[in-house]
Tab-separated table of C-alpha atoms in Angstrom:
chain	number	residue	atom	x	y	z
A	75	MET	CA	-47.153	-36.697	-15.980
A	76	LYS	CA	-48.654	-35.387	-19.137
A	77	LYS	CA	-49.743	-31.521	-17.408
A	78	THR	CA	-46.337	-31.903	-15.667
A	79	LEU	CA	-44.450	-31.706	-19.341
A	80	VAL	CA	-47.132	-29.280	-20.627
A	81	LEU	CA	-46.507	-26.571	-17.484
A	82	LEU	CA	-43.161	-27.169	-18.054
A	83	MET	CA	-43.181	-26.084	-21.949
A	84	LEU	CA	-45.318	-23.304	-21.004
A	85	ILE	CA	-43.425	-21.764	-17.768
A	86	LEU	CA	-40.419	-21.626	-20.042
A	87	THR	CA	-41.267	-19.330	-22.114
A	88	PHE	CA	-42.298	-16.891	-19.483
A	89	GLY	CA	-37.936	-17.005	-18.991
A	90	ILE	CA	-36.684	-18.436	-15.437
A	91	LEU	CA	-33.532	-16.083	-14.216
A	92	ASN	CA	-33.534	-12.518	-13.181
A	93	ALA	CA	-30.952	-11.871	-10.475
A	94	LYS	CA	-29.848	-8.980	-9.391
A	95	GLU	CA	-26.123	-7.901	-10.288
A	96	PRO	CA	-23.990	-8.009	-7.294
A	97	LYS	CA	-20.873	-5.811	-6.815
A	98	PHE	CA	-17.821	-8.401	-6.646
A	99	PRO	CA	-14.483	-7.476	-4.154
A	100	LYS	CA	-11.546	-5.970	-6.194
A	101	GLU	CA	-9.266	-8.969	-5.515
A	102	ILE	CA	-12.532	-11.531	-7.200
A	103	SER	CA	-13.261	-9.312	-9.651
A	104	LYS	CA	-9.239	-8.946	-11.061
A	105	MET	CA	-9.117	-13.238	-10.597
A	106	LEU	CA	-11.764	-13.746	-12.778
A	107	ASP	CA	-10.643	-11.668	-15.047
A	108	LYS	CA	-7.450	-13.766	-14.976
A	109	VAL	CA	-8.806	-17.020	-15.191
A	110	VAL	CA	-10.683	-16.187	-17.992
A	111	LYS	CA	-7.469	-15.623	-20.136
A	112	GLY	CA	-6.305	-18.276	-18.501
A	113	GLU	CA	-3.448	-16.295	-16.399
A	114	PHE	CA	-4.858	-17.612	-13.098
A	115	THR	CA	-4.592	-21.350	-12.292
A	116	ARG	CA	-4.755	-22.490	-8.781
A	117	ASN	CA	-7.270	-25.167	-8.506
A	118	ASP	CA	-7.551	-25.592	-4.733
A	119	LEU	CA	-10.626	-27.700	-4.606
A	120	SER	CA	-9.403	-30.112	-7.840
A	121	ALA	CA	-12.721	-28.409	-9.608
A	122	SER	CA	-13.874	-29.198	-13.445
A	123	PHE	CA	-16.962	-29.429	-15.828
A	124	VAL	CA	-17.892	-31.930	-15.942
A	125	LYS	CA	-21.583	-31.673	-18.002
A	126	ASP	CA	-24.075	-28.961	-19.044
A	127	LEU	CA	-27.384	-29.000	-20.711
A	128	TYR	CA	-29.575	-26.080	-22.150
A	129	TYR	CA	-33.174	-25.406	-22.835
A	130	PRO	CA	-34.664	-22.909	-25.130
A	131	ALA	CA	-36.672	-19.680	-22.707
A	132	GLN	CA	-38.169	-16.375	-22.765
A	133	ALA	CA	-37.568	-14.603	-26.672
A	134	GLY	CA	-35.380	-17.138	-27.956
A	135	ASN	CA	-33.045	-16.959	-24.706
A	136	ILE	CA	-31.055	-20.511	-23.966
A	137	TYR	CA	-31.618	-21.861	-20.133
A	138	PHE	CA	-27.719	-23.361	-19.697
A	139	VAL	CA	-27.010	-25.707	-16.520
A	140	ASN	CA	-23.446	-25.734	-15.752
A	141	PHE	CA	-22.237	-29.454	-13.393
A	142	VAL	CA	-18.852	-29.112	-11.711
A	143	LYS	CA	-16.731	-31.635	-9.355
A	144	ALA	CA	-15.339	-30.347	-6.969
A	145	THR	CA	-14.430	-31.633	-3.349
A	146	ILE	CA	-15.351	-28.219	-1.130
A	147	PRO	CA	-14.091	-28.791	2.691
A	148	GLU	CA	-17.321	-29.572	5.099
A	149	ILE	CA	-19.220	-26.366	5.435
A	150	GLU	CA	-19.978	-25.159	9.186
A	151	GLU	CA	-23.426	-23.331	9.748
A	152	GLY	CA	-23.039	-19.356	8.679
A	153	LYS	CA	-19.861	-19.815	7.062
A	154	PRO	CA	-20.771	-21.200	3.180
A	155	ALA	CA	-18.285	-21.226	0.843
A	156	HIS	CA	-18.697	-19.163	-2.260
A	157	LEU	CA	-19.504	-19.211	-6.578
A	158	PHE	CA	-18.529	-16.001	-8.289
A	159	LEU	CA	-19.405	-16.458	-11.783
A	160	ARG	CA	-18.694	-13.858	-14.370
A	161	LEU	CA	-20.002	-13.930	-18.185
A	162	TYR	CA	-18.254	-12.033	-20.709
A	163	ASN	CA	-19.071	-11.828	-24.415
A	164	LYS	CA	-16.951	-12.502	-27.831
A	165	LYS	CA	-14.417	-9.741	-26.804
A	166	ARG	CA	-14.143	-10.418	-23.181
A	167	LYS	CA	-16.063	-7.713	-21.968
A	168	LYS	CA	-18.092	-8.173	-19.535
A	169	VAL	CA	-21.425	-8.918	-19.561
A	170	GLU	CA	-22.734	-10.744	-16.259
A	171	ASP	CA	-21.877	-10.875	-12.659
A	172	LEU	CA	-23.921	-13.536	-10.705
A	173	TYR	CA	-22.693	-14.672	-6.895
A	174	THR	CA	-24.254	-17.257	-4.813
A	175	THR	CA	-23.077	-19.080	-1.389
A	176	ILE	CA	-22.406	-23.199	-1.484
A	177	THR	CA	-24.334	-24.059	1.533
A	178	LYS	CA	-24.006	-27.858	1.201
A	179	THR	CA	-20.711	-30.053	0.099
A	180	SER	CA	-21.343	-32.291	-2.586
A	181	ASP	CA	-19.543	-34.615	-5.163
A	182	ILE	CA	-21.463	-32.168	-7.584
A	183	TYR	CA	-22.227	-28.647	-7.912
A	184	SER	CA	-24.680	-27.263	-10.466
A	185	PHE	CA	-25.926	-23.698	-11.255
A	186	PRO	CA	-27.900	-22.399	-13.888
A	187	ILE	CA	-27.815	-19.268	-16.166
A	188	THR	CA	-29.709	-17.613	-19.214
A	189	PHE	CA	-28.169	-15.799	-21.929
A	190	LYS	CA	-28.787	-14.400	-25.419
A	191	PRO	CA	-27.489	-17.738	-28.287
A	192	GLU	CA	-24.455	-15.642	-28.837
A	193	PHE	CA	-20.412	-16.463	-28.286
A	194	TYR	CA	-19.285	-16.336	-24.741
A	195	TYR	CA	-16.436	-17.097	-21.933
A	196	LEU	CA	-17.570	-17.970	-18.591
A	197	SER	CA	-15.804	-17.548	-15.578
A	198	VAL	CA	-15.765	-18.733	-12.296
A	199	VAL	CA	-14.251	-18.873	-8.997
A	200	LEU	CA	-14.746	-21.447	-6.881
A	201	ALA	CA	-14.118	-20.479	-2.883
A	202	THR	CA	-14.058	-21.361	1.037
A	203	ASN	CA	-15.816	-19.234	3.322
A	204	ASP	CA	-12.436	-17.684	4.104
A	205	LEU	CA	-11.150	-17.685	0.363
A	206	LYS	CA	-7.792	-19.684	1.590
A	207	LYS	CA	-8.375	-22.485	-0.816
A	208	ILE	CA	-9.636	-21.293	-4.541
A	209	SER	CA	-10.329	-22.696	-7.590
A	210	GLY	CA	-10.581	-20.708	-11.271
A	211	LEU	CA	-12.234	-22.732	-13.895
A	212	HIS	CA	-12.843	-20.815	-17.439
A	213	ARG	CA	-14.635	-22.443	-20.684
A	214	GLU	CA	-16.583	-21.214	-23.591
A	215	ILE	CA	-19.775	-21.685	-24.758
A	216	ASN	CA	-21.001	-20.949	-28.172
A	217	GLY	CA	-24.412	-20.157	-27.631
A	218	SER	CA	-25.372	-19.679	-31.424
A	219	HIS	CA	-25.256	-23.120	-31.989
A	220	LEU	CA	-26.738	-24.748	-29.359
A	221	ILE	CA	-30.574	-24.567	-29.858
A	222	ASN	CA	-31.104	-25.089	-33.281
A	223	THR	CA	-35.770	-24.974	-34.694
A	224	ARG	CA	-34.958	-24.572	-38.541
A	225	LYS	CA	-34.187	-28.640	-38.596
A	226	LEU	CA	-35.673	-31.499	-36.081
A	227	SER	CA	-33.565	-31.875	-33.249
A	228	VAL	CA	-33.357	-32.885	-29.506
A	229	THR	CA	-31.779	-30.716	-26.306
A	230	PRO	CA	-29.232	-33.137	-24.598
A	231	ILE	CA	-31.152	-36.407	-23.881
A	232	ILE	CA	-30.251	-37.337	-19.952
A	233	PHE	CA	-31.688	-39.632	-17.459
A	234	LEU	CA	-33.806	-38.862	-14.637
A	235	LYS	CA	-34.594	-40.187	-11.096
A	236	GLY	CA	-37.340	-38.279	-10.875
A	237	MET	CA	-38.830	-34.570	-10.508
A	238	LYS	CA	-40.372	-32.392	-7.648
A	239	LYS	CA	-43.029	-29.781	-8.112
A	240	LEU	CA	-42.359	-26.201	-6.656
A	241	PRO	CA	-44.196	-23.362	-4.622
A	242	GLU	CA	-43.097	-21.113	-7.309
A	243	ILE	CA	-40.570	-20.356	-9.935
A	244	ILE	CA	-37.154	-20.237	-8.488
A	245	LYS	CA	-35.782	-16.367	-10.133
A	246	GLU	CA	-32.464	-16.298	-8.216
A	247	PHE	CA	-29.015	-17.242	-9.413
A	248	HIS	CA	-28.625	-20.435	-7.007
A	249	CYS	CA	-26.275	-23.634	-7.160
A	250	TYR	CA	-27.251	-26.866	-6.200
A	251	ASN	CA	-25.933	-30.213	-5.337
A	252	GLY	CA	-26.582	-32.134	-8.838
A	253	GLU	CA	-30.511	-31.053	-9.480
A	254	PHE	CA	-31.777	-28.321	-11.243
A	255	PRO	CA	-35.000	-25.988	-11.425
A	256	LEU	CA	-36.891	-26.237	-14.973
A	257	GLY	CA	-40.026	-24.323	-14.611
A	258	LEU	CA	-41.896	-25.295	-11.766
A	259	TYR	CA	-40.008	-28.310	-11.286
A	260	MET	CA	-36.512	-29.276	-9.656
A	261	LEU	CA	-35.323	-32.324	-12.195
A	262	TYR	CA	-32.852	-34.641	-10.544
A	263	PRO	CA	-30.503	-36.653	-12.985
A	264	PHE	CA	-28.084	-38.950	-13.127
A	265	ILE	CA	-24.892	-37.338	-13.709
A	266	GLU	CA	-23.254	-40.592	-15.136
A	267	ASN	CA	-25.479	-42.763	-17.014
A	268	LYS	CA	-24.597	-45.527	-14.497
A	269	PHE	CA	-27.645	-47.994	-13.330
A	270	SER	CA	-28.380	-51.099	-11.507
A	271	GLY	CA	-30.138	-53.820	-13.528
A	272	GLY	CA	-34.117	-53.356	-13.401
A	273	GLN	CA	-33.923	-49.759	-12.379
A	274	THR	CA	-36.392	-47.504	-14.463
A	275	PRO	CA	-34.855	-44.090	-15.131
A	276	GLY	CA	-37.024	-41.264	-17.131
A	277	VAL	CA	-35.902	-40.218	-20.303
A	278	PHE	CA	-35.907	-36.715	-20.857
A	279	PHE	CA	-35.384	-33.952	-23.611
A	280	PHE	CA	-36.621	-31.589	-25.875
A	281	VAL	CA	-37.594	-31.961	-29.512
A	282	LEU	CA	-36.779	-28.758	-31.667
A	283	GLY	CA	-37.840	-27.914	-34.950
A	284	ALA	CA	-40.824	-29.862	-35.323
A	285	ARG	CA	-43.688	-28.327	-37.553
A	286	ALA	CA	-46.911	-27.009	-35.462
A	287	LYS	CA	-50.039	-28.034	-37.005
A	288	ARG	CA	-52.460	-25.053	-38.006
A	289	PRO	CA	-55.019	-23.445	-36.529
A	290	ALA	CA	-54.427	-25.822	-33.353
A	291	ASN	CA	-50.534	-25.026	-33.335
A	292	THR	CA	-50.421	-28.953	-31.885
A	293	TYR	CA	-47.775	-30.998	-33.041
A	294	ASN	CA	-47.936	-34.418	-33.631
A	295	ILE	CA	-45.245	-36.141	-32.424
A	296	VAL	CA	-43.982	-40.022	-32.593
A	297	VAL	CA	-41.131	-41.600	-30.110
A	298	SER	CA	-39.665	-45.015	-29.950
A	299	TYR	CA	-37.359	-47.005	-28.264
A	300	GLU	CA	-35.274	-49.830	-27.991
A	301	ILE	CA	-32.134	-51.094	-26.296
A	302	LYS	CA	-29.212	-52.896	-27.907
A	303	LYS	CA	-26.144	-54.689	-26.477
A	304	ASP	CA	-23.611	-55.034	-28.931
A	305	GLY	CA	-26.036	-54.511	-31.688
A	306	LYS	CA	-28.466	-56.458	-31.134
A	307	THR	CA	-31.516	-55.270	-30.004
A	308	ILE	CA	-32.116	-56.011	-26.403
A	309	ALA	CA	-35.795	-54.616	-25.639
A	310	LYS	CA	-38.360	-52.408	-27.056
A	311	PHE	CA	-40.808	-50.017	-25.712
A	312	PRO	CA	-44.707	-49.102	-26.959
A	313	LYS	CA	-44.057	-45.427	-29.272
A	314	GLN	CA	-45.371	-42.638	-27.588
A	315	GLU	CA	-47.475	-40.195	-29.484
A	316	LEU	CA	-46.878	-36.795	-28.017
A	317	THR	CA	-48.684	-33.219	-29.345
A	318	TYR	CA	-45.897	-31.316	-27.267
A	319	SER	CA	-42.360	-31.157	-27.478
A	320	VAL	CA	-41.306	-32.461	-24.054
A	321	VAL	CA	-40.239	-35.739	-23.362
A	322	TYR	CA	-40.556	-38.151	-20.487
A	323	GLN	CA	-40.399	-42.205	-21.095
A	324	PRO	CA	-40.016	-44.149	-18.220
A	325	ILE	CA	-37.006	-46.477	-19.347
A	326	PRO	CA	-37.518	-49.991	-16.947
A	327	LEU	CA	-33.743	-51.648	-17.890
A	328	LYS	CA	-35.151	-54.972	-18.354
A	329	SER	CA	-34.593	-57.838	-21.082
A	330	HIS	CA	-37.339	-60.780	-21.412
A	331	GLY	CA	-38.771	-59.119	-17.709
A	332	LYS	CA	-35.097	-59.685	-16.041
A	333	PRO	CA	-32.847	-57.038	-15.292
A	334	LEU	CA	-30.171	-56.191	-17.298
A	335	GLU	CA	-26.819	-57.887	-16.633
A	336	ALA	CA	-24.029	-55.801	-15.964
A	337	GLY	CA	-22.330	-54.087	-19.072
A	338	ASP	CA	-22.232	-51.369	-21.676
A	339	TYR	CA	-25.747	-50.625	-23.929
A	340	VAL	CA	-26.772	-48.495	-25.767
A	341	LEU	CA	-30.354	-46.349	-25.890
A	342	TYR	CA	-31.230	-45.701	-29.410
A	343	ILE	CA	-34.287	-43.212	-29.493
A	344	THR	CA	-36.057	-42.457	-32.816
A	345	VAL	CA	-38.308	-39.321	-33.204
A	346	ARG	CA	-40.562	-39.056	-35.776
A	347	ASP	CA	-42.192	-35.101	-36.987
A	348	MET	CA	-45.168	-37.065	-38.824
A	349	ASN	CA	-46.203	-33.016	-39.804
A	350	SER	CA	-43.278	-32.496	-41.681
A	351	ARG	CA	-42.066	-36.229	-42.031
A	352	ASP	CA	-38.774	-35.130	-40.945
A	353	LYS	CA	-37.051	-38.013	-39.155
A	354	ILE	CA	-33.532	-37.854	-36.576
A	355	GLU	CA	-31.964	-41.100	-34.539
A	356	GLU	CA	-30.263	-40.241	-31.071
A	357	LYS	CA	-28.198	-42.612	-29.378
A	358	VAL	CA	-27.518	-42.920	-25.709
A	359	PRO	CA	-25.014	-45.179	-24.422
A	360	PHE	CA	-25.105	-46.192	-20.657
A	361	LYS	CA	-23.925	-48.642	-18.332
A	362	VAL	CA	-25.278	-51.046	-16.005
A	363	ILE	CA	-22.636	-51.679	-12.917
A	364	GLN	CA	-24.496	-54.847	-11.149
């Protein structure tokens, strides 16, 4: 796992998405422009943004993963659904168009994009193959506030079901079914932090703003974890001592060897940068449902 995390970190420094910009049909292009202004309100597919994740990428860029819940009818072979995406700058001038097909239905659809750390408007149109059912979504993304390397911080903390090595880096724009690529690995997150007692999800995040020690240019990061219920600690885990800034830690959902009972819990994560002596604490609520 250590080699996996280091490889993930190295791959990100080389960037990820390099998509050829498509030429949209005029009606779709007009629709996207109306969506971003709030003038197009059709939502035949009951689509909504439900989550987002972001990570540092090449040349100070941001790798941003959108998660959308939508009800797309069963897809026939050879007749995929459509995802049209347009990114606008702060003045609502087009920055980039991206297109991909959706070949498999799912509760959740995920699609990563890469952009500079600036303010953007995002416009998305999801449509069935015949374009008879359409949903338009729009949102603001303040990229200038996402990645802060001037102080100790972390990217969004997620639980993973697992990760799978890919044969090569995916450079094209794609829509996935809840998973997403990161470097040479496909990550499978829990979209909602809901588990069965006794499960062992993996906690995953990047540490930002830690001080690297010269001349080896290595980090000295210590991460500790404990689970609390109603403010009371019910489980603690051994501290991680890391020389890199990507964190992965399996968390057995047990207390004194027994699976956690159904209820609401909080995972407390403390990150210490031993080189700068800075410390932060993060709280991740989760629920055990059985």
